[in-house]
PDB file of C-alpha atoms and ligand atoms in Angstrom:
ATOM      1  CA  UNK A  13      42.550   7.279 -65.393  1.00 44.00           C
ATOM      2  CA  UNK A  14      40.725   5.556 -68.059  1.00 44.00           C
ATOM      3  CA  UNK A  15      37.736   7.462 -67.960  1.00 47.00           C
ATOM      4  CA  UNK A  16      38.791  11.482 -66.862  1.00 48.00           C
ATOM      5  CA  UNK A  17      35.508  13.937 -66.263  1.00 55.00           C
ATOM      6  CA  UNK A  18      37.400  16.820 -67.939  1.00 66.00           C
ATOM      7  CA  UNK A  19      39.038  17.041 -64.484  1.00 85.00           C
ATOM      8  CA  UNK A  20      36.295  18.724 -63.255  1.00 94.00           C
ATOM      9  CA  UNK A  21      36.790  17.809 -59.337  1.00 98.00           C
ATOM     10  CA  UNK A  22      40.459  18.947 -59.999  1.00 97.00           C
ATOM     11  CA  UNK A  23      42.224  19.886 -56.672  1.00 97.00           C
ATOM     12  CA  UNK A  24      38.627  18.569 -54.296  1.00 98.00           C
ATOM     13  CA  UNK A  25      39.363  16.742 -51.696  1.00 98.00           C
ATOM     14  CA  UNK A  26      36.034  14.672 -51.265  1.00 99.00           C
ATOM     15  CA  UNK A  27      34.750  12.382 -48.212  1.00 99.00           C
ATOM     16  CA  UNK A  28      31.997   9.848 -49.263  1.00 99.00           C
ATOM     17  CA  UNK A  29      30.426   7.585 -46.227  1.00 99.00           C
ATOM     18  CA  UNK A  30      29.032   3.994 -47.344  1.00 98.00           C
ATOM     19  CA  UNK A  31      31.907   4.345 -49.615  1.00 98.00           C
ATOM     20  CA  UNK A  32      32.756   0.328 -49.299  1.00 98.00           C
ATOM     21  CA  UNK A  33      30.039  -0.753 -51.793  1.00 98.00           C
ATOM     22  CA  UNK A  34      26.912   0.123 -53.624  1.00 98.00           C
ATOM     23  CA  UNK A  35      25.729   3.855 -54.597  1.00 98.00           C
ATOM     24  CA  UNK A  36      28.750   5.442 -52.344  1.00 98.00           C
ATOM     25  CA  UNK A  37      31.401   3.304 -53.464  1.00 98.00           C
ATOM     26  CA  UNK A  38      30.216   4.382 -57.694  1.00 98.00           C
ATOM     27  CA  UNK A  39      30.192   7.815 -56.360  1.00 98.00           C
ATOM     28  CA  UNK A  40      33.596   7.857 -54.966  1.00 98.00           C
ATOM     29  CA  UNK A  41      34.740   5.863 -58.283  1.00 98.00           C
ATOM     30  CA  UNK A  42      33.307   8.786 -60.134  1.00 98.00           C
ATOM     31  CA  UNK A  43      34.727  11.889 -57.914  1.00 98.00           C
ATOM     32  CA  UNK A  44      38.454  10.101 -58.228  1.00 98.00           C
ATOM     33  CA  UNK A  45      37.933   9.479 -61.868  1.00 97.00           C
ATOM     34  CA  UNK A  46      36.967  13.703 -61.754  1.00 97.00           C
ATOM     35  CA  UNK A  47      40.119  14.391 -60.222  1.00 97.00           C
ATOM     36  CA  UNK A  48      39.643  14.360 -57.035  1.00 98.00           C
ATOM     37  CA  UNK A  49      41.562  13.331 -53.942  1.00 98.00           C
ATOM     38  CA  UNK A  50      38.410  11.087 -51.734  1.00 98.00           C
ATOM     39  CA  UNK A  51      38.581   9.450 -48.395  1.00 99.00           C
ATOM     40  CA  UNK A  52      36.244   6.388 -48.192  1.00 99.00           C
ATOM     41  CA  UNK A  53      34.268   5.683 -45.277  1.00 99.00           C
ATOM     42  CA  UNK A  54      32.435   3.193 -43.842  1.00 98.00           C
ATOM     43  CA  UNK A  55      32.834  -0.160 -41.229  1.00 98.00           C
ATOM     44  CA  UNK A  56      34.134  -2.924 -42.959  1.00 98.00           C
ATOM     45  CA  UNK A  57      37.696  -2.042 -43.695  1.00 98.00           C
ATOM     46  CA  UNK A  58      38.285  -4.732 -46.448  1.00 98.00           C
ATOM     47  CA  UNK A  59      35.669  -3.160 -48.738  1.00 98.00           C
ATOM     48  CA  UNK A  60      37.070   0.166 -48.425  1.00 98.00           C
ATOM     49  CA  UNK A  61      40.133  -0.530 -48.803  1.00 98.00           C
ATOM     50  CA  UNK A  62      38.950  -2.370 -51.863  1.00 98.00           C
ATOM     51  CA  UNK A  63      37.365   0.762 -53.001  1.00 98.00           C
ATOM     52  CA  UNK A  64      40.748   2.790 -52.354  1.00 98.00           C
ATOM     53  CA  UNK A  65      42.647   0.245 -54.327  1.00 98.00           C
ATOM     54  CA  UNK A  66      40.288   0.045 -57.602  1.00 98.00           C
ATOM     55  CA  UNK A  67      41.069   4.419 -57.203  1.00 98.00           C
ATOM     56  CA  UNK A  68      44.543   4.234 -56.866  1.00 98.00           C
ATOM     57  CA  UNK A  69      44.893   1.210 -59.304  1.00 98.00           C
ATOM     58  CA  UNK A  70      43.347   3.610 -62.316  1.00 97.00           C
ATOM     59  CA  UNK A  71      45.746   6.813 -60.901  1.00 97.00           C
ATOM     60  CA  UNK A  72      43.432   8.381 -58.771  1.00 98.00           C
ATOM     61  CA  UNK A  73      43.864   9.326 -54.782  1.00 98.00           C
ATOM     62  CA  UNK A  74      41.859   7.990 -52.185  1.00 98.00           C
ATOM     63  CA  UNK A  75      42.488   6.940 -48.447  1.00 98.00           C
ATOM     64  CA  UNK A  76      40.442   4.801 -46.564  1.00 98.00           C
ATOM     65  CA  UNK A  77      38.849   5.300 -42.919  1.00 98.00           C
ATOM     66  CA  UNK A  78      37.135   2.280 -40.906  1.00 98.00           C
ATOM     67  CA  UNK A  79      34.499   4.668 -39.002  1.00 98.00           C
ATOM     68  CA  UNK A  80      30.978   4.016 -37.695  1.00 98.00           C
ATOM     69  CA  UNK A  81      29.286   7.042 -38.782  1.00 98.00           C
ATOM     70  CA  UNK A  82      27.190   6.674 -35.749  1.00 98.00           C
ATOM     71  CA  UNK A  83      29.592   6.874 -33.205  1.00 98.00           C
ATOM     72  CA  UNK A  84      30.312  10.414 -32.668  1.00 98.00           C
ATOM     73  CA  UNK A  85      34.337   9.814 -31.777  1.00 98.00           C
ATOM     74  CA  UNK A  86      34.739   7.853 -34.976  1.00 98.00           C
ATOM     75  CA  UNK A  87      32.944  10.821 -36.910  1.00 99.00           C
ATOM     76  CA  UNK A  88      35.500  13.210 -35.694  1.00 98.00           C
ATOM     77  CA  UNK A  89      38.699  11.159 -36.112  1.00 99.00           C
ATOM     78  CA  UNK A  90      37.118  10.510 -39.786  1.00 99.00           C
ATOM     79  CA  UNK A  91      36.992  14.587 -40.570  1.00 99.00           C
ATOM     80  CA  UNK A  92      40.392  14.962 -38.843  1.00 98.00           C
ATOM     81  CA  UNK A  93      42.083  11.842 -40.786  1.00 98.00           C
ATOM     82  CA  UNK A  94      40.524  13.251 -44.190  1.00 98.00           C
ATOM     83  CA  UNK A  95      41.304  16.884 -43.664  1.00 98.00           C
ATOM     84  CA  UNK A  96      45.167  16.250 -43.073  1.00 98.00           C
ATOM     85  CA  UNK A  97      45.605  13.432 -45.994  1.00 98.00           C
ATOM     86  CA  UNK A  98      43.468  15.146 -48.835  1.00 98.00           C
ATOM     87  CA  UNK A  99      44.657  18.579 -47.579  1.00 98.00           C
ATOM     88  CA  UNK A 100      41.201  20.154 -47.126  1.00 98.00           C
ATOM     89  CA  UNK A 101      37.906  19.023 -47.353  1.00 98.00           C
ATOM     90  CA  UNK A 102      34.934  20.651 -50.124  1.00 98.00           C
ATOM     91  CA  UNK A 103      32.658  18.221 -50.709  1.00 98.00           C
ATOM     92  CA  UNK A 104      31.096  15.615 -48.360  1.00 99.00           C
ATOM     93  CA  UNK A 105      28.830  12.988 -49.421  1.00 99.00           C
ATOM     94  CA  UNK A 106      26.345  11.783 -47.039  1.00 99.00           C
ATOM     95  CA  UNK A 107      25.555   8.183 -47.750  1.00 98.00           C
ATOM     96  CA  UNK A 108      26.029   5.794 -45.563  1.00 98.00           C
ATOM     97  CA  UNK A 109      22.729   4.124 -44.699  1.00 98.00           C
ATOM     98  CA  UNK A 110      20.673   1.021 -43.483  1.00 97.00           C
ATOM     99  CA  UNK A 111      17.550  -0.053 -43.933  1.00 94.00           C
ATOM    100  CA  UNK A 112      16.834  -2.548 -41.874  1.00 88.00           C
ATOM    101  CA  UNK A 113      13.116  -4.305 -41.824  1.00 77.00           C
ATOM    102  CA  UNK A 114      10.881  -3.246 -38.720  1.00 77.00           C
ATOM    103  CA  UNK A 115       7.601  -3.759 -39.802  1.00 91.00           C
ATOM    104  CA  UNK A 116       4.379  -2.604 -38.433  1.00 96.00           C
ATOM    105  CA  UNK A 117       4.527   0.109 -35.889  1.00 96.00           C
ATOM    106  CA  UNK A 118       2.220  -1.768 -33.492  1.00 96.00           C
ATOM    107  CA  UNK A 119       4.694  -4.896 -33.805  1.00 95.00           C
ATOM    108  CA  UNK A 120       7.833  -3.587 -35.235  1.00 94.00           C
ATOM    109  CA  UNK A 121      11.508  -3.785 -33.457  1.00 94.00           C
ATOM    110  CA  UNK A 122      12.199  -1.272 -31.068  1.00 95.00           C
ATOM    111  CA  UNK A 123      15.704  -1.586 -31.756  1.00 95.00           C
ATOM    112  CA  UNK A 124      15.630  -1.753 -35.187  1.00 95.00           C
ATOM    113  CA  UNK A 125      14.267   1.124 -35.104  1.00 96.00           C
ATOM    114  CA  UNK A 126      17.203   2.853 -32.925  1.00 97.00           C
ATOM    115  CA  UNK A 127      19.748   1.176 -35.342  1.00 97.00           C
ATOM    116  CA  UNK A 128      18.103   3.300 -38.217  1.00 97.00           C
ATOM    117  CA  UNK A 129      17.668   6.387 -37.121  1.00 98.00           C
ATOM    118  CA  UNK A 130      21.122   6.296 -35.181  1.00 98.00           C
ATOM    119  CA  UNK A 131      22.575   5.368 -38.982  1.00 98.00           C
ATOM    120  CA  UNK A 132      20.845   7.204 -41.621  1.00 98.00           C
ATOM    121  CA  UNK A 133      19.534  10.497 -39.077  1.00 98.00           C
ATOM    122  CA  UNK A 134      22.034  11.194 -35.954  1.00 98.00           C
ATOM    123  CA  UNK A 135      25.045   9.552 -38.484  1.00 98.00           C
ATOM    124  CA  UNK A 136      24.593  12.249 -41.111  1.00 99.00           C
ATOM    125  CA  UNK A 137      24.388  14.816 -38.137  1.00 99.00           C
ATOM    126  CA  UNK A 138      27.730  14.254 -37.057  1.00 99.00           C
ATOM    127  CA  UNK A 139      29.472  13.655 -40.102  1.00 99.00           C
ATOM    128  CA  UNK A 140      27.879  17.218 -41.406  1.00 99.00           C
ATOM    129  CA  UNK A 141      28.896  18.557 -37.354  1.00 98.00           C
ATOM    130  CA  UNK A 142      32.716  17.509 -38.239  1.00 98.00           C
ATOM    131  CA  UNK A 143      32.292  18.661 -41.585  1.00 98.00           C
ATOM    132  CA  UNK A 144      31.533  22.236 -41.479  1.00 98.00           C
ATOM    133  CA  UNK A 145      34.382  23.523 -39.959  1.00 98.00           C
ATOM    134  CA  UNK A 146      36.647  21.664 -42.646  1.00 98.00           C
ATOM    135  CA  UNK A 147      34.442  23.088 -45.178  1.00 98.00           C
ATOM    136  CA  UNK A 148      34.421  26.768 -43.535  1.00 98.00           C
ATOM    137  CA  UNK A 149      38.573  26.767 -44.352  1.00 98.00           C
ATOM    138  CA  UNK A 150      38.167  25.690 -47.716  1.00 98.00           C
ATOM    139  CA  UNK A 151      35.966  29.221 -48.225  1.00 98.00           C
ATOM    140  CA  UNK A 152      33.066  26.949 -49.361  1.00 98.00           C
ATOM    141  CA  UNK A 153      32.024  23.757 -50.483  1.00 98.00           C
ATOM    142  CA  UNK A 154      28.863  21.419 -50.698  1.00 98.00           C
ATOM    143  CA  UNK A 155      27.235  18.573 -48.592  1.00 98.00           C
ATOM    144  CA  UNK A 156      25.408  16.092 -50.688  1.00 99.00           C
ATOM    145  CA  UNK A 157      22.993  13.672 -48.212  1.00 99.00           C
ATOM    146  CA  UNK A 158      21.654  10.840 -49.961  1.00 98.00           C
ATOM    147  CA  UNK A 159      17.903  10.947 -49.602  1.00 98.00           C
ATOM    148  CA  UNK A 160      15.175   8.736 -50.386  1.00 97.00           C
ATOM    149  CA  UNK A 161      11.664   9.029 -51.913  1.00 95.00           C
ATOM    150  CA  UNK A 162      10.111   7.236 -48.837  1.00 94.00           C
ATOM    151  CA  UNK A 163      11.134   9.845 -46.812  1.00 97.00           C
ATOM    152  CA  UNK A 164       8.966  11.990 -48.797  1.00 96.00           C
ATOM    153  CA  UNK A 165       6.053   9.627 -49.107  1.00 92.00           C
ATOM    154  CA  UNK A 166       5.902   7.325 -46.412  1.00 91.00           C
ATOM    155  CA  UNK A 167       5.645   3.898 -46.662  1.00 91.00           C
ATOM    156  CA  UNK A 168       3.598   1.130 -44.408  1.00 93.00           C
ATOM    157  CA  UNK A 169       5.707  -1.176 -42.717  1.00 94.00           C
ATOM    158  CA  UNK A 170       8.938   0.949 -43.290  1.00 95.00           C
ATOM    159  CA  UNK A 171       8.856   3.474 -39.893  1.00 96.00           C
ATOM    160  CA  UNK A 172      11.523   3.561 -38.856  1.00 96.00           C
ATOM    161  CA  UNK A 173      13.554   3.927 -42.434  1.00 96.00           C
ATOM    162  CA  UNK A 174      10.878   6.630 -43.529  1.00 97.00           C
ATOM    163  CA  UNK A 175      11.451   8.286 -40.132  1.00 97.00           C
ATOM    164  CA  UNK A 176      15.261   8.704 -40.412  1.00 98.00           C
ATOM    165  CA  UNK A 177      14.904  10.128 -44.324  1.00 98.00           C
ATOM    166  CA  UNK A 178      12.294  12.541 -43.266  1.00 98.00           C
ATOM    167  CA  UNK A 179      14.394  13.826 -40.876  1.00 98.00           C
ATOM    168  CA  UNK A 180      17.444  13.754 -43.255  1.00 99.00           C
ATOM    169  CA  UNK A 181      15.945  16.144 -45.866  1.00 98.00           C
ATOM    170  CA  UNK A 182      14.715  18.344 -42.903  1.00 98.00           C
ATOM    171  CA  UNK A 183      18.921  18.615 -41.825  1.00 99.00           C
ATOM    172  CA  UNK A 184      19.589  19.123 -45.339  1.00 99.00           C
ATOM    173  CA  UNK A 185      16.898  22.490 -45.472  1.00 98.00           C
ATOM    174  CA  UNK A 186      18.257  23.426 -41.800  1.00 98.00           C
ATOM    175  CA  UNK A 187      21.866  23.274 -42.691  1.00 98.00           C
ATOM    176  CA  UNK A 188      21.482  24.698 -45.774  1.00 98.00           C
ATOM    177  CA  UNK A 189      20.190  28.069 -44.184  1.00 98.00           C
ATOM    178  CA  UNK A 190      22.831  27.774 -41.182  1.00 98.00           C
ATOM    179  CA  UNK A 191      25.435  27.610 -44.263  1.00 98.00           C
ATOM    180  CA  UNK A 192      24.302  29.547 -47.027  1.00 97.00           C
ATOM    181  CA  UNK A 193      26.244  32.585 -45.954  1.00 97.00           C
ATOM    182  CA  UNK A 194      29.539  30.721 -45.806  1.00 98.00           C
ATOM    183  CA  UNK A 195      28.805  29.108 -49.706  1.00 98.00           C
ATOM    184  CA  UNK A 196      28.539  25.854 -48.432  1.00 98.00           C
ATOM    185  CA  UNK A 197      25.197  24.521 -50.233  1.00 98.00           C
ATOM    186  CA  UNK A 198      23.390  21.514 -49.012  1.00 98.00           C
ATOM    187  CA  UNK A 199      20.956  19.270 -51.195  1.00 98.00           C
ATOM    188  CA  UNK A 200      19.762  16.126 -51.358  1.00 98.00           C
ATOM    189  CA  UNK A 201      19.874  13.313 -54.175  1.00 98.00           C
ATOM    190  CA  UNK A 202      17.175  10.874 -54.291  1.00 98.00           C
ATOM    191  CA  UNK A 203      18.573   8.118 -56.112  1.00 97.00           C
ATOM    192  CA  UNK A 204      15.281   6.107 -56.301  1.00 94.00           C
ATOM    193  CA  UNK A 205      15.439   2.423 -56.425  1.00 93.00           C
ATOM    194  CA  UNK A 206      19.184   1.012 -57.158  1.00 95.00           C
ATOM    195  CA  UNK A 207      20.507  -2.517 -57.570  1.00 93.00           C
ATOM    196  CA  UNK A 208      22.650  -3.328 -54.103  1.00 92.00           C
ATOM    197  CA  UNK A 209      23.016  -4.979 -51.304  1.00 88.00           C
ATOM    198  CA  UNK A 210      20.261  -3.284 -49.375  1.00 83.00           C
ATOM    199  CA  UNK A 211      17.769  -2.845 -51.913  1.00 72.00           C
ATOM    200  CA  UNK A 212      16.367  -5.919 -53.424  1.00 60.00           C
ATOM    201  CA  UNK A 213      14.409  -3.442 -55.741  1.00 56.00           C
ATOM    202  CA  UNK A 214      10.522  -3.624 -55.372  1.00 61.00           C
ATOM    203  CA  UNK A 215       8.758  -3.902 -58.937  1.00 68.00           C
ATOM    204  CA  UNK A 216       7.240  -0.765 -59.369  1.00 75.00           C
ATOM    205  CA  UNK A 217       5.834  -0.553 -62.652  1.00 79.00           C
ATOM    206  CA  UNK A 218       7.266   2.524 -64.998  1.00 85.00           C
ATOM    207  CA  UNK A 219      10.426   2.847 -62.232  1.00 88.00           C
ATOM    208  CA  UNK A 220      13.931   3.213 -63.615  1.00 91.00           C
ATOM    209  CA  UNK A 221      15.797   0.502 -61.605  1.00 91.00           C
ATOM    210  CA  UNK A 222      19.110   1.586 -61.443  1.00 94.00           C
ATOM    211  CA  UNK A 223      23.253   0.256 -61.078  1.00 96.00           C
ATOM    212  CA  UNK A 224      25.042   2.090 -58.596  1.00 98.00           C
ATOM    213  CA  UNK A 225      27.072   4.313 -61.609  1.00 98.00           C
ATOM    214  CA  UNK A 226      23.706   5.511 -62.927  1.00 98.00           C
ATOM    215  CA  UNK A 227      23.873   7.703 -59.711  1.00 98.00           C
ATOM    216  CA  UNK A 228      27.118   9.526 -60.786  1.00 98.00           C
ATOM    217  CA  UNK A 229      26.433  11.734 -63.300  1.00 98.00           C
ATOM    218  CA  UNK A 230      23.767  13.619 -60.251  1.00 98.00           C
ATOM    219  CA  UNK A 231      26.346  13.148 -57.957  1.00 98.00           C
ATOM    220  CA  UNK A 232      28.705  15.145 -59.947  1.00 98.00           C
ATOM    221  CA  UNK A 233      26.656  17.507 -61.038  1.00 98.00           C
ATOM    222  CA  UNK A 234      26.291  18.096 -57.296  1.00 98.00           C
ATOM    223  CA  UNK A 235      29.390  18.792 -56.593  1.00 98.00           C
ATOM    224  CA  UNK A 236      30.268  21.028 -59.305  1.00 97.00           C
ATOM    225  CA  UNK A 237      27.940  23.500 -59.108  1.00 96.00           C
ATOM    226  CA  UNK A 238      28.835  27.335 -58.635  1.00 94.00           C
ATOM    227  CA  UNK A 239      29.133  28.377 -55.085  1.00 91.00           C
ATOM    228  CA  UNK A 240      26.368  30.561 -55.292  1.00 92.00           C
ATOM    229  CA  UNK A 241      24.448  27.536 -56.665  1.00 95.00           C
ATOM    230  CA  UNK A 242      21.436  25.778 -55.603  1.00 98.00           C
ATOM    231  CA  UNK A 243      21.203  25.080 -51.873  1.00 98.00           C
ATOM    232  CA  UNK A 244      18.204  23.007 -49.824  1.00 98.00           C
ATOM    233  CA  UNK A 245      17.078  21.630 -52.966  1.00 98.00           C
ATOM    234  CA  UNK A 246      16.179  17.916 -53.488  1.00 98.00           C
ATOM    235  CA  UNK A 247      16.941  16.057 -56.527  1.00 98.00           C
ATOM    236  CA  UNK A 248      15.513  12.712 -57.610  1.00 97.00           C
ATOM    237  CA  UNK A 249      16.319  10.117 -60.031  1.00 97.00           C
ATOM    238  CA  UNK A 250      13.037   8.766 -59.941  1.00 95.00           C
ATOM    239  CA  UNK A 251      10.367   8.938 -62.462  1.00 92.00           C
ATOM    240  CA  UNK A 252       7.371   9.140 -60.184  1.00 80.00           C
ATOM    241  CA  UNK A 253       6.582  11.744 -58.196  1.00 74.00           C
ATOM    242  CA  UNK A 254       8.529  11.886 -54.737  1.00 66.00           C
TER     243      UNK A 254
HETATM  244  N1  NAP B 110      19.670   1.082 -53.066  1.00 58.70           N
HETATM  245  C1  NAP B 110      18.584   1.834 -53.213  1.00 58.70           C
HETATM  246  O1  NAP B 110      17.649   1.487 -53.944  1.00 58.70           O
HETATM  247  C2  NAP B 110      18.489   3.162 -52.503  1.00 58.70           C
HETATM  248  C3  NAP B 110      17.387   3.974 -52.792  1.00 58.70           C
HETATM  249  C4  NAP B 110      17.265   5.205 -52.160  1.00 58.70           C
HETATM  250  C5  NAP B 110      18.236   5.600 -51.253  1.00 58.70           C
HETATM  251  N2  NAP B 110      19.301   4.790 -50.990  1.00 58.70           N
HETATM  252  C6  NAP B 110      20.288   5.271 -50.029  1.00 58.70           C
HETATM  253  O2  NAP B 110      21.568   5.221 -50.612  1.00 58.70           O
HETATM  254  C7  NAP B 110      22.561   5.050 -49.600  1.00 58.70           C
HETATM  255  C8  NAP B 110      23.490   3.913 -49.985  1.00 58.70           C
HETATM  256  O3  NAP B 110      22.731   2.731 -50.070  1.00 58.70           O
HETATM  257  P1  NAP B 110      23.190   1.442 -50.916  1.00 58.70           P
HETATM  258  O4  NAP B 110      21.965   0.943 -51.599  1.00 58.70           O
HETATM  259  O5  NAP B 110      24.417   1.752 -51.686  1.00 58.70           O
HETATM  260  O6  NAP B 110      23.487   0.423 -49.705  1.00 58.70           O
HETATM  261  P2  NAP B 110      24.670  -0.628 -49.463  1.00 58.70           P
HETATM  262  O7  NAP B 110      25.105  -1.227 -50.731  1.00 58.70           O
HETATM  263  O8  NAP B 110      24.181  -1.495 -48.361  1.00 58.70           O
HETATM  264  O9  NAP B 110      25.842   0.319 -48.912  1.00 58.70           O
HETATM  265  C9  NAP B 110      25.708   1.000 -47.702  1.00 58.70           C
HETATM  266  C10 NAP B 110      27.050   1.555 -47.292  1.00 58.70           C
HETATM  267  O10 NAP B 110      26.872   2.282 -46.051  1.00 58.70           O
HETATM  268  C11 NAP B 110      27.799   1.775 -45.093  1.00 58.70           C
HETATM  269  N3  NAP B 110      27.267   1.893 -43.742  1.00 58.70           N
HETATM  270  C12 NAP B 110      26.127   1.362 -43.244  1.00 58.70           C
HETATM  271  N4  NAP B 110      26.014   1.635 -41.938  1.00 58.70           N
HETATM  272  C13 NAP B 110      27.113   2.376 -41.596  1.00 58.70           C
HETATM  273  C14 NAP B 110      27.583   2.954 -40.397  1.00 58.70           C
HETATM  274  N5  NAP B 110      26.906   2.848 -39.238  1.00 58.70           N
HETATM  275  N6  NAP B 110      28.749   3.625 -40.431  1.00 58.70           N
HETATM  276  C15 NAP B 110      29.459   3.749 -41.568  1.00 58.70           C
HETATM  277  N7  NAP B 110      29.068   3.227 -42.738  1.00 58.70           N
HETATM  278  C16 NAP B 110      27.911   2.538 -42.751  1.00 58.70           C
HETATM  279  C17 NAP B 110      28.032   0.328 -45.515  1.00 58.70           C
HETATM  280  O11 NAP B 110      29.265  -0.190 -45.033  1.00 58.70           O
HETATM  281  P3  NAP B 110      29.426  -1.010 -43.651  1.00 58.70           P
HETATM  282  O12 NAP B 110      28.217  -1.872 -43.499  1.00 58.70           O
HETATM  283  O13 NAP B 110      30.698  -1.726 -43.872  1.00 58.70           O
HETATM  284  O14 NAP B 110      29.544   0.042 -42.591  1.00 58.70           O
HETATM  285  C18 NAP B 110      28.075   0.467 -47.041  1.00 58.70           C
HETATM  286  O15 NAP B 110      29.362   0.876 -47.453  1.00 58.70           O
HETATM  287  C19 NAP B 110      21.790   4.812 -48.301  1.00 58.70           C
HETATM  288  O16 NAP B 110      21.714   6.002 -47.562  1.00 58.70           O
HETATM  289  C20 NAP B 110      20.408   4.433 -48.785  1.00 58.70           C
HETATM  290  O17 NAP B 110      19.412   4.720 -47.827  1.00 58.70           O
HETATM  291  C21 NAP B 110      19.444   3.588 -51.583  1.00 58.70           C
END
């Protein structure tokens, strides 16, 4: 690997959602090039599997899974498929996200607003249901959900994506006190506003605007904290205030 972390994910076995492109794909770039073994997630099976090859093309060890995170039988053949190829699973990233435009309230799409919540809220539900046990085996490990800073502030004309954040840091505090006796810590990383293909990054004056590899070094600091380390904690990349 061209560009080892001291090996510091050495013997993980990792599973990143949204890991076809973007902020998930970077973080399961970085986790391979830290040694460990990830399974890469998400619907469109080319860009996975494009993910999987870049990994195994520098000497790293990834498989891919074509799951809709928000489909609860995909969800558990996902856990099942990455527990048997990595050979345990310790850290789960949960990432995969859409933010699709509603609008007003009083106008919005009703079902844009179901495809949102079923993504970024129930998704990361049943990706963190099928986790735990996995996790449980392994002694320990840590659940990383991807956050946002609108779920902490609100924003007009953004509902239903505010909504389904919200919610996600309130699963992160809940399942960090349902797993705190089994050392499985749960935060959340705010990654603020990041070049991809959702975000066409709003101009916010003083805001770092980010690429997707600026959001590794969190995400591996993450995941390599001590098992009695921080747990229901939320950390941002962004320079305002969340
Ligand atoms: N970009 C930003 O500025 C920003 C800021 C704050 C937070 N975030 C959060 O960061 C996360 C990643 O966003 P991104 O900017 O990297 O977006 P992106 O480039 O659009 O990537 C999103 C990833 O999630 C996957 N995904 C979406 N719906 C899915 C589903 N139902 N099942 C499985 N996988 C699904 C996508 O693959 P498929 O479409 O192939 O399934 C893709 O791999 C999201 O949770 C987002 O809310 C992003």
């Amino acid at each position: 690997m061209p560009e080892q972390l001291g090996n510091t994910l050495s013997g993980k076995g990792a599973v990143i959602t949204g890991a076809g492109r973007g902020i998930g794909r970077a973080i399961a770039l970085g986790y391979a090039r830290a040694g460990a073994s990830v399974c890469c997630a998400a619907r469109t099976e080319s860009e996975i599997e494009e993910t999987v090859q870049e990994i195994r093309g520098e000497g790293g060890t990834a498989v891919a899974f074509r799951a809709d995170v928000s489909e609860w039988a995909d969800v558990q053949a996902l856990f099942e498929f990455a527990e048997t190829e990595l050979g345990g699973i310790d850290i789960v990233v949960l990432n995969a996200g859409v933010n699709v435009d509603h609008g007003l309230v009083e106008s919005g799409d009703p079902a844009a607003w179901e495809d949102t919540i079923r993504t970024n809220l129930l998704g990361a539900y049943y990706c963190a249901r099928a986790a735990i046990p996995a996790l449980k085996k392994r002694g320990g490990g840590k659940i990383i959900t991807i956050g946002s800073g609108m779920g902490h502030r609100g924003f007009a004309e953004s509902s239903a994506y505010c909504c389904s954040k919200a919610g996600l840091w309130m699963l992160t505090r809940v399942l960090a006190q349902e797993l705190r006796q089994h050392n499985i810590s749960v935060n959340e990383l705010i990654p603020g506003p990041v070049q991809t293909d959702m975000d066409a990054v709003l101009h916010i004056e003083g805001e770092w605007f980010k690429s997707p590899e600026d959001v590794v070094p969190m995400a591996l600091f993450l995941a390599t904290q001590h098992h009695v380390g921080p747990t229901a904690q939320s950390y941002s990349l962004m320079r305002r205030d969340t």
